[in-house]
Short mmCIF file of C-alpha atoms in Angstrom, two decimals:
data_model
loop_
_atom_site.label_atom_id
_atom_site.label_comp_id
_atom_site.label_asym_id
_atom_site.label_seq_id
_atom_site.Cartn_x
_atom_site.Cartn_y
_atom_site.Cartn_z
CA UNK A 1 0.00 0.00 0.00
CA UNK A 2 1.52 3.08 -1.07
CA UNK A 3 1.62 5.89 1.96
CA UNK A 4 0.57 8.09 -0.40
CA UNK A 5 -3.15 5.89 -0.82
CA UNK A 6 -3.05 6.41 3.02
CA UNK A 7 -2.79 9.61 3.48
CA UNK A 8 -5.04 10.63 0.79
CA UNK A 9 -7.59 8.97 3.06
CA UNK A 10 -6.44 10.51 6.42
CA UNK A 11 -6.90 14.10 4.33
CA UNK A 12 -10.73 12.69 3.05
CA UNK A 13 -11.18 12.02 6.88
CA UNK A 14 -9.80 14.95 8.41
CA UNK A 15 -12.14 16.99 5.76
CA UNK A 16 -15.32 14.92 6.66
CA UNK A 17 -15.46 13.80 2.72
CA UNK A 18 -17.00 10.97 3.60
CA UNK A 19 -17.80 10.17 -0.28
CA UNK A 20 -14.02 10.69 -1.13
CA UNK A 21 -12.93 8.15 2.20
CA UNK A 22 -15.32 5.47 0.36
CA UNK A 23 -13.91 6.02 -3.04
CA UNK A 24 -10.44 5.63 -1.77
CA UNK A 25 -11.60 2.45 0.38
CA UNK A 26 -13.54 0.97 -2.87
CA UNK A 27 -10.41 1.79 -4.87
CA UNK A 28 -8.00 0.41 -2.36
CA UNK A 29 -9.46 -1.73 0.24
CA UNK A 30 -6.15 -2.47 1.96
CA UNK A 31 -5.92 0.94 2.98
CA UNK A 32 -8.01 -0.54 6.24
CA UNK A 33 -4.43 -2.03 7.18
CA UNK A 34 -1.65 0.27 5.99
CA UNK A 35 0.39 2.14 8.31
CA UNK A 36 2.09 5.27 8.05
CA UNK A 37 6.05 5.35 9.34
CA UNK A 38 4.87 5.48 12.83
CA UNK A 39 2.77 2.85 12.45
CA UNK A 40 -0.58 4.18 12.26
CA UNK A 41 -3.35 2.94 10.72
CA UNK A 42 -6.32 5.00 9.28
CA UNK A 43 -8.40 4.39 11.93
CA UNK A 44 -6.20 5.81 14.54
CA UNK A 45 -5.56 8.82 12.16
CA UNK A 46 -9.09 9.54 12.02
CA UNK A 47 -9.47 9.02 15.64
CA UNK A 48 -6.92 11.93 16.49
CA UNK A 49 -8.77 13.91 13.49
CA UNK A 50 -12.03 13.46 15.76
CA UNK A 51 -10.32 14.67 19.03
CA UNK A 52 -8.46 17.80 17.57
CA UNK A 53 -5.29 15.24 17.63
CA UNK A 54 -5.84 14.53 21.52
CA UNK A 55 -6.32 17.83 22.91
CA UNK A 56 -6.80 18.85 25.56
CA UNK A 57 -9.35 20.57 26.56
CA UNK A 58 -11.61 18.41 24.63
CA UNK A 59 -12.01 19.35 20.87
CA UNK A 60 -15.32 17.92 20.00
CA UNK A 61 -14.47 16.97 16.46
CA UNK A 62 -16.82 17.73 13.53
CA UNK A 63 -19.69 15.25 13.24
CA UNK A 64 -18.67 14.03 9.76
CA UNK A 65 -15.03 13.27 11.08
CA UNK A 66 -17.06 10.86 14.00
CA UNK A 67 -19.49 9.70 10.40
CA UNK A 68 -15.59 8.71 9.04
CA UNK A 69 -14.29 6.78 12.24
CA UNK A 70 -18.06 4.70 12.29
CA UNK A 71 -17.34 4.44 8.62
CA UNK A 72 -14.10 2.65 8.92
CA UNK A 73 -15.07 0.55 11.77
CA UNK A 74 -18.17 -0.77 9.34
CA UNK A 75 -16.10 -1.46 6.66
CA UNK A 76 -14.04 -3.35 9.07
CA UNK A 77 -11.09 -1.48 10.29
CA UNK A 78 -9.54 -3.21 13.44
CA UNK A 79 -9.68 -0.92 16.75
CA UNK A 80 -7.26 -3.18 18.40
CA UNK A 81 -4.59 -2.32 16.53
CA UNK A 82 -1.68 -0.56 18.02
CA UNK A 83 1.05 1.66 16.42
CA UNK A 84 4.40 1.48 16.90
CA UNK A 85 4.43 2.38 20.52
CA UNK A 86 1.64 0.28 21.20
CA UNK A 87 -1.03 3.36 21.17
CA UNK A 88 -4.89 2.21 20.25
CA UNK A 89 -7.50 4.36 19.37
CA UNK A 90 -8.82 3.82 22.41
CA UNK A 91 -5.98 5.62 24.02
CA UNK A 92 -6.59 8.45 21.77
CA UNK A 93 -10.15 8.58 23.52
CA UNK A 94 -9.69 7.85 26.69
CA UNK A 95 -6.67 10.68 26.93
CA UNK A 96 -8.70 13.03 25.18
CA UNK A 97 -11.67 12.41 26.94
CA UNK A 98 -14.33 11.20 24.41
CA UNK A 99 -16.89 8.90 25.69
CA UNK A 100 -18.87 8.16 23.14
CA UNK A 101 -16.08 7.51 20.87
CA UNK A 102 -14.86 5.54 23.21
CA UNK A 103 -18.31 3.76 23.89
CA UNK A 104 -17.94 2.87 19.53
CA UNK A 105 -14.62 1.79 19.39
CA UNK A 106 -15.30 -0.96 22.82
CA UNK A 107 -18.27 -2.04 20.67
CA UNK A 108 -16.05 -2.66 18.20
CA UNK A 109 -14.10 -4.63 19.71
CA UNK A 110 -10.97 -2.23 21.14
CA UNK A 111 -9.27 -3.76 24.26
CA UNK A 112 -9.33 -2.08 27.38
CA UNK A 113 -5.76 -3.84 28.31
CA UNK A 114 -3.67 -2.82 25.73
CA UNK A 115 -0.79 -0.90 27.21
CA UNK A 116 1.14 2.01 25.16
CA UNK A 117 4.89 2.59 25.16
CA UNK A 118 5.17 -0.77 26.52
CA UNK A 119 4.35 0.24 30.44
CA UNK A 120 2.59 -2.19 32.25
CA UNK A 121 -0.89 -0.04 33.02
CA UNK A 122 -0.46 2.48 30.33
CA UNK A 123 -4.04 1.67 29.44
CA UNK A 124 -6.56 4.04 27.52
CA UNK A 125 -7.97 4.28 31.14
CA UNK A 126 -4.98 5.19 32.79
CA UNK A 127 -4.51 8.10 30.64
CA UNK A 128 -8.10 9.40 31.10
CA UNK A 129 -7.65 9.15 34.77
CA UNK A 130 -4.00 11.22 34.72
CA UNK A 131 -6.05 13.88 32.85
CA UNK A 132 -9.31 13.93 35.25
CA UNK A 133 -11.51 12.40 33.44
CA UNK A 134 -12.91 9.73 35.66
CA UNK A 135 -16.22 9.62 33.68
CA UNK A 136 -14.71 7.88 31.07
CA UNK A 137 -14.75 4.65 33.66
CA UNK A 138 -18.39 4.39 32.53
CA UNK A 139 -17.11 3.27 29.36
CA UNK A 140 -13.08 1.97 30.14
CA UNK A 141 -14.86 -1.33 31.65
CA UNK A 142 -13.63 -3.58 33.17
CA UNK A 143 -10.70 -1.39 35.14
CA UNK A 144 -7.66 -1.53 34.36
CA UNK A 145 -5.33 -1.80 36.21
CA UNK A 146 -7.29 -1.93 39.24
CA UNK A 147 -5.26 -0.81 41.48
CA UNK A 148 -5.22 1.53 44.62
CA UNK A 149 -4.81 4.71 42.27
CA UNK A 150 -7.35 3.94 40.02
CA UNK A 151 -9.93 3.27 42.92
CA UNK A 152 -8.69 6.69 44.52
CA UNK A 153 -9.31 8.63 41.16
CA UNK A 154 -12.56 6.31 40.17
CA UNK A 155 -14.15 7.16 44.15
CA UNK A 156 -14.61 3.03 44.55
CA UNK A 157 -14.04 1.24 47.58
CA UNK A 158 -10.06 1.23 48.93
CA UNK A 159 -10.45 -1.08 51.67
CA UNK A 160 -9.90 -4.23 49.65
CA UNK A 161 -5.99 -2.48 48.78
CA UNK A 162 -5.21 -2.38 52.38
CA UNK A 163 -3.77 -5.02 54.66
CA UNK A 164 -3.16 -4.30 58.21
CA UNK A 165 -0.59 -1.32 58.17
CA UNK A 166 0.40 -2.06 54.64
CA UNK A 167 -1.39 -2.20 51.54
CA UNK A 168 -1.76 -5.63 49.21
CA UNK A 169 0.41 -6.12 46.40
CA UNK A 170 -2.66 -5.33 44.38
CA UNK A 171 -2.65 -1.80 45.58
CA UNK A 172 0.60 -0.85 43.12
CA UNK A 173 -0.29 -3.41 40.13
CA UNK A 174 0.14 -1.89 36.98
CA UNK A 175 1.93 1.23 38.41
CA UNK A 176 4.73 1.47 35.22
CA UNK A 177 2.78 3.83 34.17
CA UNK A 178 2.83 7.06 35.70
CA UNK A 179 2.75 10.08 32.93
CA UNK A 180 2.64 10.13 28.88
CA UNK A 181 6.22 9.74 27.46
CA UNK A 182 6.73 13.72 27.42
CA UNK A 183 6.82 13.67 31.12
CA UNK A 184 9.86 13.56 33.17
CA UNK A 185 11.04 10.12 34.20
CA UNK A 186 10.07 9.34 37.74
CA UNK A 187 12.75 7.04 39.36
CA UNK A 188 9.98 5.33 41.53
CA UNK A 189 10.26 3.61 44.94
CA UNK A 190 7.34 2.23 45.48
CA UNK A 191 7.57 2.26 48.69
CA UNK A 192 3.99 2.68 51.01
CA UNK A 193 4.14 6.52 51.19
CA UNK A 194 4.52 6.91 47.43
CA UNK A 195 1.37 4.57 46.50
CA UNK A 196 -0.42 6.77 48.86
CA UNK A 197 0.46 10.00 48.10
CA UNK A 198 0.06 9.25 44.17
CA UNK A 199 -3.28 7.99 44.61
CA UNK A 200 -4.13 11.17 46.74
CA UNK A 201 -3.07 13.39 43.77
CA UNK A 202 -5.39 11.33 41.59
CA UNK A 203 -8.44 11.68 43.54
CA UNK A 204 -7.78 15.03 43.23
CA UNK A 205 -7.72 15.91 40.34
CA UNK A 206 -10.90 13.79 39.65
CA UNK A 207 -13.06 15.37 42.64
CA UNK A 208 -13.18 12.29 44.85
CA UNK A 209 -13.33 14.01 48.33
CA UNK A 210 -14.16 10.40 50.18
CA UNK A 211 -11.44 8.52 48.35
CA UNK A 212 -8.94 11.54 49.42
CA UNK A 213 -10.16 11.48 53.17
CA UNK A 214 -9.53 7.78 53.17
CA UNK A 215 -6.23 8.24 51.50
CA UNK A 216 -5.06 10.45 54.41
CA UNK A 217 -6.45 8.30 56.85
CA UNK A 218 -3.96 5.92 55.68
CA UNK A 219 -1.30 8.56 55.89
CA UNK A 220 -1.30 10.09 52.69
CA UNK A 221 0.51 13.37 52.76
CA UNK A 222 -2.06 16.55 51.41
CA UNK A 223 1.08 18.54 50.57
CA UNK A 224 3.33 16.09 48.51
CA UNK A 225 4.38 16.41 45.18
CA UNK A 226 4.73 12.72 44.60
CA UNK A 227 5.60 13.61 40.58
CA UNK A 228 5.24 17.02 39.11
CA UNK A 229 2.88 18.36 41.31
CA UNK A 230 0.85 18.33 44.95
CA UNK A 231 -2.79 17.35 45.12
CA UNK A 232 -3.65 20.84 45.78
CA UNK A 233 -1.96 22.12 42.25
CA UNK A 234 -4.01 18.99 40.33
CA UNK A 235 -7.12 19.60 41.58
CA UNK A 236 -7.02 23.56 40.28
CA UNK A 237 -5.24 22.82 37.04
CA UNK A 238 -9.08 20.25 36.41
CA UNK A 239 -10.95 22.76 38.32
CA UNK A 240 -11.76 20.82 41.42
CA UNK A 241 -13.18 23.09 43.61
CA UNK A 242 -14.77 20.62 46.08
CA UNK A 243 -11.32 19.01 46.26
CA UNK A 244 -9.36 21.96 46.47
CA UNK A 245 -10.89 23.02 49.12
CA UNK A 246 -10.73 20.15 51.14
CA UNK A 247 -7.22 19.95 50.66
CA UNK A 248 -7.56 23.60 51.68
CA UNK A 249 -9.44 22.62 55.13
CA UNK A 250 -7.37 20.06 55.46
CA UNK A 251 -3.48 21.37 55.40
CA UNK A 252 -2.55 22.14 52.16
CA UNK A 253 -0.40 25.07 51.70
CA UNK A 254 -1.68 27.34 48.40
CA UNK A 255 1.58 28.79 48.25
CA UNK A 256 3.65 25.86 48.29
CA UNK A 257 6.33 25.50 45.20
CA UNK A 258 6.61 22.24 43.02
CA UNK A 259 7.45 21.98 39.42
CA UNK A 260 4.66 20.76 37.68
CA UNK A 261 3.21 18.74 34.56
CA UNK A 262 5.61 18.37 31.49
CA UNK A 263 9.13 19.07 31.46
CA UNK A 264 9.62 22.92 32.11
CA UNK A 265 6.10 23.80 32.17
CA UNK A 266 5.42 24.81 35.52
CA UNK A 267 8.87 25.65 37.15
CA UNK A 268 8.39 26.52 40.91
CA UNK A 269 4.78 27.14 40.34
CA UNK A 270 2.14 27.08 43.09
CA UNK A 271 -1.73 26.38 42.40
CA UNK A 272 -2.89 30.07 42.05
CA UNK A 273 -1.09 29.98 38.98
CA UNK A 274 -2.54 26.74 37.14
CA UNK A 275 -6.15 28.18 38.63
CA UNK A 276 -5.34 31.21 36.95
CA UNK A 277 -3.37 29.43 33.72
CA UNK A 278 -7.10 27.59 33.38
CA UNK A 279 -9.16 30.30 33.97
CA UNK A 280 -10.67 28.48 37.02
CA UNK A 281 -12.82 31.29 38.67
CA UNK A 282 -14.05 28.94 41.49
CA UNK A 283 -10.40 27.78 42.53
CA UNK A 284 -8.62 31.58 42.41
CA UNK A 285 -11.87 32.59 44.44
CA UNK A 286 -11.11 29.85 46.94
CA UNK A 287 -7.15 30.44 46.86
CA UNK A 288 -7.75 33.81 47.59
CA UNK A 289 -10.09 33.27 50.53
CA UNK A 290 -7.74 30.72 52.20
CA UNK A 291 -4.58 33.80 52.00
CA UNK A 292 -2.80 32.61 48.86
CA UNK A 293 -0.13 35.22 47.48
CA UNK A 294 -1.54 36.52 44.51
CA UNK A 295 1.60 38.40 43.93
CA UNK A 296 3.44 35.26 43.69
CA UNK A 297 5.98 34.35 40.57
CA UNK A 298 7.00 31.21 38.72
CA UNK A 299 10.61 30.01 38.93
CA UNK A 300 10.64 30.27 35.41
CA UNK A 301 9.55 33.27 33.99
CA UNK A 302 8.66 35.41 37.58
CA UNK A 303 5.21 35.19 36.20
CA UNK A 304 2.29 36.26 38.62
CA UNK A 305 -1.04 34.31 38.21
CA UNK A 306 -2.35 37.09 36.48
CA UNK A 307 0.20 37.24 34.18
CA UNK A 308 0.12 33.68 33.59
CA UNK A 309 -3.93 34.56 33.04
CA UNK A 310 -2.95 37.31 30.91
CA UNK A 311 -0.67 34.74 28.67
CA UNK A 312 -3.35 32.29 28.22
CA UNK A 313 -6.15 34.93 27.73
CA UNK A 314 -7.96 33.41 31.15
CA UNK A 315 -10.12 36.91 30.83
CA UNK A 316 -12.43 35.73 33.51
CA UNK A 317 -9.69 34.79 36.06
CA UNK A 318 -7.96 38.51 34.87
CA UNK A 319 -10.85 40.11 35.78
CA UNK A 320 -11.28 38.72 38.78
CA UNK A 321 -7.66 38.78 40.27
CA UNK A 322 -7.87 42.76 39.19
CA UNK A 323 -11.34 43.47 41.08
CA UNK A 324 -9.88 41.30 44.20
CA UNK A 325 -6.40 42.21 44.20
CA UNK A 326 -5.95 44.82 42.09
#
């Protein structure tokens, strides 16, 4: 299959020309199964087409690039099929956040196990939960891996991870995965306090207040930064209020420093600036009412969260931080 058959079709996708995709496919049938040079079939390219290419926030996707991906699945595209790194379409919606895609591509057949970049619980569910999106559990059934974190981020019960003072060996199954590739490498230890205080982060960032409460019942630690970021600075960068301010209520310190998310992206930041980044009214409100700095910089730039607002046209949070703090 020439790439150049392939790509004609990942254009006629990306366009919604539905009528061109089934030419192409009539023409060329084996286009179903070719692969660009990272391994990519056309059904993964038109899943990224449908998502905005993963982004994030969500990009709905136009409705004749979601008539394209039902088009190839009919036709009999695989959704189990994996590039190079292992990466499904599935991952594509469960990072991005689609349900419903996600919903077709299960009915098609898509496996909820299959693990990207080779990481033992680098499943499409994994990914949805790093990026708060615990609704796409509805879908991402059965979970996987089920594991302490997962039940902290999904709000299901925690008591079947925990054994005496220690936790069962089920509690860090499936913990190779911590962060897409474009993350910094975590050198983990896996040791009791880290399980805990990893899990806390990802209840926070998907609003589970009773799964956090637990968590630090069992000692987890409100203001760690277990990797690239504290509970307190997840929860505002999703717009958690009701978890930010339990952290809030229950120790967390708004103006405490940790590099978070990617490399270099939030150098010495603190959570007023992600709130503000996001344009999260709710959390700067809250921030500011439990004595957060608003005058606070970045170790990178010595950007204030309104400048940060300012860069990311947050107008809403600008406002705001100008009527409050002026």
């Amino acid at each position: 299959m020439a790439e150049s058959v392939l790509m004609q079709a990942a254009t006629a996708v990306h366009e919604g020309n539905l009528d061109g995709l089934r030419e192409i496919i009539a023409r060329s049938p084996a286009v179903l199964a070719a692969r660009d040079e990272r391994g990519r079939t056309l059904l993964d390219l038109a899943c990224r087409a449908a998502t905005g290419d993963i982004a994030i926030p969500l990009v709905a996707g136009t409705r004749e690039q979601h008539a394209a991906v039902d088009l190839l699945l009919a036709v009999g595209a695989d959704p189990a099929t994996g590039d190079d790194d292992g990466w499904t379409p599935l991952h594509t919606a469960g990072m991005a956040g689609h349900s419903d895609l996600a919903r077709r591509l299960v009915g098609a057949g898509a496996s909820v196990y299959a693990n990207a970049y080779g990481r033992d619980g680098g499943s499409a569910l994994s990914y949805a939960l790093f990026y708060a999106k615990a609704y796409m559990g509805d879908v991402l059934a059965p979970v996987y891996p089920d594991n302490l974190r997962s039940a902290a981020a999904l709000g299901t019960d925690l008591e079947r991870f925990v054994a005496g003072e220690g936790l069962t060996p089920a509690a860090s199954a499936g913990l190779d995965f911590y962060a897409p590739v474009f993350f910094p490498m975590w050198e983990r230890t896996f040791s009791r306090q880290e399980i805990l205080d990893e899990a806390l982060s990802w209840a926070a960032r998907n609003d589970q207040c009773e799964s956090m409460a637990a968590l630090v019942d069992l000692g987890a630690d409100v203001n760690a930064s277990a990797f690239r970021g504290t509970p307190l600075l997840w929860a505002c960068y999703s717009d958690k209020v009701a978890a930010a301010a339990w952290l809030l209520d229950h120790g967390a310190d708004p103006d405490l420093r940790h590099d978070w998310g990617g490399e270099g992206h939030g150098v010495a930041a603190v959570a007023m600036h992600l709130a503000a980044q996001h344009n999260c009214v709710g959390c700067v409100n809250l921030l500011l009412d439990h004595g957060a700095d608003p005058t606070i910089v970045d170790g990178a730039y010595g950007g204030t969260p309104a400048g940060w607002a300012e860069y990311s046209g947050a107008a809403d949070t600008l406002e705001l931080l100008r009527r409050r703090v002026g």
